[in-house]
Amino acid sequence: MSKKIHIDGYEIYLNDNDRPDDHYHYVCEIVINKHFLGELCRERDPNIFELDYNCQKECIEAGIPLEIINKAIEEGKKCLLELADWEKEQNEMELFDDLLEKDPELTKLHYPTSLEEGTAKD
């Protein structure tokens, strides 16, 4: 027998023979990534990470243990931190590319460990 839950427009079927890990992946992928990621990215504060009451209620009613839901929230925090770090790196790279177009000499400042001209061995 399977249970059906609705989360953010997604119909999710959980089978009674699913392992708890399967439930965890459903919660983490659907609830965290789809339901909260956009809003939390706009907030830019991964510490503000509260599970929507109705969504939490549906997960609990579907038989997903609160421990699994909380674990998914923690994983979601990590996901957001990694995303924020990745976006920061992308922004830095784009900024450097813009500066490099204006002044190609910037590569010498950006790569201080590169071999200086004339020191490379043939």
PDB file of C-alpha atoms in Angstrom:
ATOM      1  CA  MET A   1       0.000   0.000   0.000  1.00  0.00           C
ATOM      2  CA  SER A   2       1.275   3.489  -0.756  1.00  0.00           C
ATOM      3  CA  LYS A   3       0.522   6.885   0.687  1.00  0.00           C
ATOM      4  CA  LYS A   4       0.218  10.005  -1.416  1.00  0.00           C
ATOM      5  CA  ILE A   5       1.318  13.440  -0.269  1.00  0.00           C
ATOM      6  CA  HIS A   6       1.197  16.761  -2.088  1.00  0.00           C
ATOM      7  CA  ILE A   7       4.139  19.080  -1.675  1.00  0.00           C
ATOM      8  CA  ASP A   8       4.353  22.310  -3.622  1.00  0.00           C
ATOM      9  CA  GLY A   9       2.337  20.907  -6.516  1.00  0.00           C
ATOM     10  CA  TYR A  10       4.161  17.575  -6.586  1.00  0.00           C
ATOM     11  CA  GLU A  11       2.337  14.309  -5.948  1.00  0.00           C
ATOM     12  CA  ILE A  12       4.645  11.978  -4.097  1.00  0.00           C
ATOM     13  CA  TYR A  13       3.860   8.327  -3.488  1.00  0.00           C
ATOM     14  CA  LEU A  14       5.572   6.636  -0.574  1.00  0.00           C
ATOM     15  CA  ASN A  15       5.392   2.854  -0.467  1.00  0.00           C
ATOM     16  CA  ASP A  16       5.175   1.047   2.835  1.00  0.00           C
ATOM     17  CA  ASN A  17       8.136  -1.093   1.801  1.00  0.00           C
ATOM     18  CA  ASP A  18      10.364   1.945   1.173  1.00  0.00           C
ATOM     19  CA  ARG A  19      13.401   2.215   3.409  1.00  0.00           C
ATOM     20  CA  PRO A  20      13.618   5.300   5.657  1.00  0.00           C
ATOM     21  CA  ASP A  21      16.461   6.497   3.425  1.00  0.00           C
ATOM     22  CA  ASP A  22      14.046   6.573   0.494  1.00  0.00           C
ATOM     23  CA  HIS A  23      11.688   8.746   2.510  1.00  0.00           C
ATOM     24  CA  TYR A  24      14.600  10.977   3.471  1.00  0.00           C
ATOM     25  CA  HIS A  25      15.534  11.478  -0.173  1.00  0.00           C
ATOM     26  CA  TYR A  26      11.948  12.361  -1.074  1.00  0.00           C
ATOM     27  CA  VAL A  27      11.808  14.918   1.713  1.00  0.00           C
ATOM     28  CA  CYS A  28      15.226  16.357   1.021  1.00  0.00           C
ATOM     29  CA  GLU A  29      14.896  16.599  -2.750  1.00  0.00           C
ATOM     30  CA  ILE A  30      11.260  17.604  -3.083  1.00  0.00           C
ATOM     31  CA  VAL A  31      10.602  19.543   0.107  1.00  0.00           C
ATOM     32  CA  ILE A  32      13.927  21.242   0.572  1.00  0.00           C
ATOM     33  CA  ASN A  33      15.070  21.888  -2.974  1.00  0.00           C
ATOM     34  CA  LYS A  34      11.711  22.586  -4.613  1.00  0.00           C
ATOM     35  CA  HIS A  35       9.683  24.075  -1.796  1.00  0.00           C
ATOM     36  CA  PHE A  36      12.176  26.263   0.013  1.00  0.00           C
ATOM     37  CA  LEU A  37      15.306  26.819  -2.036  1.00  0.00           C
ATOM     38  CA  GLY A  38      14.152  29.822  -4.068  1.00  0.00           C
ATOM     39  CA  GLU A  39      12.821  31.724  -1.075  1.00  0.00           C
ATOM     40  CA  LEU A  40      15.840  30.961   1.085  1.00  0.00           C
ATOM     41  CA  CYS A  41      18.286  31.943  -1.623  1.00  0.00           C
ATOM     42  CA  ARG A  42      16.588  35.329  -1.790  1.00  0.00           C
ATOM     43  CA  GLU A  43      16.896  35.635   1.976  1.00  0.00           C
ATOM     44  CA  ARG A  44      20.617  34.846   1.739  1.00  0.00           C
ATOM     45  CA  ASP A  45      20.582  33.566   5.297  1.00  0.00           C
ATOM     46  CA  PRO A  46      20.813  29.793   5.636  1.00  0.00           C
ATOM     47  CA  ASN A  47      20.144  30.097   9.368  1.00  0.00           C
ATOM     48  CA  ILE A  48      16.553  31.079   8.623  1.00  0.00           C
ATOM     49  CA  PHE A  49      15.421  27.621   7.644  1.00  0.00           C
ATOM     50  CA  GLU A  50      12.030  26.710   9.039  1.00  0.00           C
ATOM     51  CA  LEU A  51       9.884  23.977   7.585  1.00  0.00           C
ATOM     52  CA  ASP A  52       6.509  25.237   6.382  1.00  0.00           C
ATOM     53  CA  TYR A  53       3.833  24.034   8.832  1.00  0.00           C
ATOM     54  CA  ASN A  54       1.496  22.491   6.250  1.00  0.00           C
ATOM     55  CA  CYS A  55       4.335  20.772   4.472  1.00  0.00           C
ATOM     56  CA  GLN A  56       5.660  19.360   7.736  1.00  0.00           C
ATOM     57  CA  LYS A  57       2.162  18.169   8.656  1.00  0.00           C
ATOM     58  CA  GLU A  58       1.760  16.357   5.316  1.00  0.00           C
ATOM     59  CA  CYS A  59       5.119  14.648   5.729  1.00  0.00           C
ATOM     60  CA  ILE A  60       4.278  13.513   9.256  1.00  0.00           C
ATOM     61  CA  GLU A  61       0.824  12.295   8.180  1.00  0.00           C
ATOM     62  CA  ALA A  62       2.492  10.308   5.394  1.00  0.00           C
ATOM     63  CA  GLY A  63       4.510   8.505   8.036  1.00  0.00           C
ATOM     64  CA  ILE A  64       7.855  10.207   7.556  1.00  0.00           C
ATOM     65  CA  PRO A  65       9.482  10.422  10.990  1.00  0.00           C
ATOM     66  CA  LEU A  66      10.255  13.888  12.320  1.00  0.00           C
ATOM     67  CA  GLU A  67      13.884  12.802  12.695  1.00  0.00           C
ATOM     68  CA  ILE A  68      14.069  12.237   8.924  1.00  0.00           C
ATOM     69  CA  ILE A  69      12.461  15.613   8.229  1.00  0.00           C
ATOM     70  CA  ASN A  70      14.917  17.365  10.555  1.00  0.00           C
ATOM     71  CA  LYS A  71      17.818  15.563   8.886  1.00  0.00           C
ATOM     72  CA  ALA A  72      16.560  16.799   5.527  1.00  0.00           C
ATOM     73  CA  ILE A  73      16.459  20.354   6.865  1.00  0.00           C
ATOM     74  CA  GLU A  74      20.082  20.071   8.012  1.00  0.00           C
ATOM     75  CA  GLU A  75      21.082  18.759   4.582  1.00  0.00           C
ATOM     76  CA  GLY A  76      19.162  21.635   3.028  1.00  0.00           C
ATOM     77  CA  LYS A  77      21.213  24.108   5.069  1.00  0.00           C
ATOM     78  CA  LYS A  78      24.419  22.541   3.756  1.00  0.00           C
ATOM     79  CA  CYS A  79      23.035  22.686   0.231  1.00  0.00           C
ATOM     80  CA  LEU A  80      22.302  26.395   0.592  1.00  0.00           C
ATOM     81  CA  LEU A  81      25.748  27.141   2.015  1.00  0.00           C
ATOM     82  CA  GLU A  82      27.385  25.275  -0.879  1.00  0.00           C
ATOM     83  CA  LEU A  83      25.186  27.135  -3.358  1.00  0.00           C
ATOM     84  CA  ALA A  84      26.072  30.495  -1.790  1.00  0.00           C
ATOM     85  CA  ASP A  85      29.803  29.627  -1.965  1.00  0.00           C
ATOM     86  CA  TRP A  86      29.451  28.531  -5.593  1.00  0.00           C
ATOM     87  CA  GLU A  87      27.615  31.749  -6.523  1.00  0.00           C
ATOM     88  CA  LYS A  88      30.286  33.814  -4.768  1.00  0.00           C
ATOM     89  CA  GLU A  89      33.018  32.041  -6.753  1.00  0.00           C
ATOM     90  CA  GLN A  90      31.072  32.556  -9.990  1.00  0.00           C
ATOM     91  CA  ASN A  91      30.684  36.263  -9.249  1.00  0.00           C
ATOM     92  CA  GLU A  92      34.398  36.596  -8.496  1.00  0.00           C
ATOM     93  CA  MET A  93      35.298  34.806 -11.729  1.00  0.00           C
ATOM     94  CA  GLU A  94      32.946  36.987 -13.768  1.00  0.00           C
ATOM     95  CA  LEU A  95      34.361  40.118 -12.152  1.00  0.00           C
ATOM     96  CA  PHE A  96      37.906  38.978 -12.924  1.00  0.00           C
ATOM     97  CA  ASP A  97      36.937  38.188 -16.531  1.00  0.00           C
ATOM     98  CA  ASP A  98      35.489  41.685 -16.898  1.00  0.00           C
ATOM     99  CA  LEU A  99      38.649  43.244 -15.488  1.00  0.00           C
ATOM    100  CA  LEU A 100      40.840  41.004 -17.638  1.00  0.00           C
ATOM    101  CA  GLU A 101      39.093  42.234 -20.784  1.00  0.00           C
ATOM    102  CA  LYS A 102      39.987  45.788 -19.795  1.00  0.00           C
ATOM    103  CA  ASP A 103      43.562  44.979 -18.725  1.00  0.00           C
ATOM    104  CA  PRO A 104      45.187  41.680 -19.803  1.00  0.00           C
ATOM    105  CA  GLU A 105      48.140  42.393 -17.468  1.00  0.00           C
ATOM    106  CA  LEU A 106      45.930  41.391 -14.522  1.00  0.00           C
ATOM    107  CA  THR A 107      46.854  37.751 -15.071  1.00  0.00           C
ATOM    108  CA  LYS A 108      50.225  38.443 -13.466  1.00  0.00           C
ATOM    109  CA  LEU A 109      48.466  39.625 -10.322  1.00  0.00           C
ATOM    110  CA  HIS A 110      45.963  36.788 -10.333  1.00  0.00           C
ATOM    111  CA  TYR A 111      48.460  33.959 -10.750  1.00  0.00           C
ATOM    112  CA  PRO A 112      51.469  34.837  -8.572  1.00  0.00           C
ATOM    113  CA  THR A 113      52.780  31.253  -8.620  1.00  0.00           C
ATOM    114  CA  SER A 114      53.093  31.103 -12.397  1.00  0.00           C
ATOM    115  CA  LEU A 115      56.569  31.029 -13.881  1.00  0.00           C
ATOM    116  CA  GLU A 116      57.969  34.398 -14.743  1.00  0.00           C
ATOM    117  CA  GLU A 117      58.991  35.076 -18.310  1.00  0.00           C
ATOM    118  CA  GLY A 118      62.370  33.580 -19.185  1.00  0.00           C
ATOM    119  CA  THR A 119      62.452  31.046 -16.316  1.00  0.00           C
ATOM    120  CA  ALA A 120      60.637  28.233 -18.111  1.00  0.00           C
ATOM    121  CA  LYS A 121      62.852  25.332 -19.239  1.00  0.00           C
ATOM    122  CA  ASP A 122      62.631  24.166 -22.830  1.00  0.00           C
TER     123      ASP A 122
END
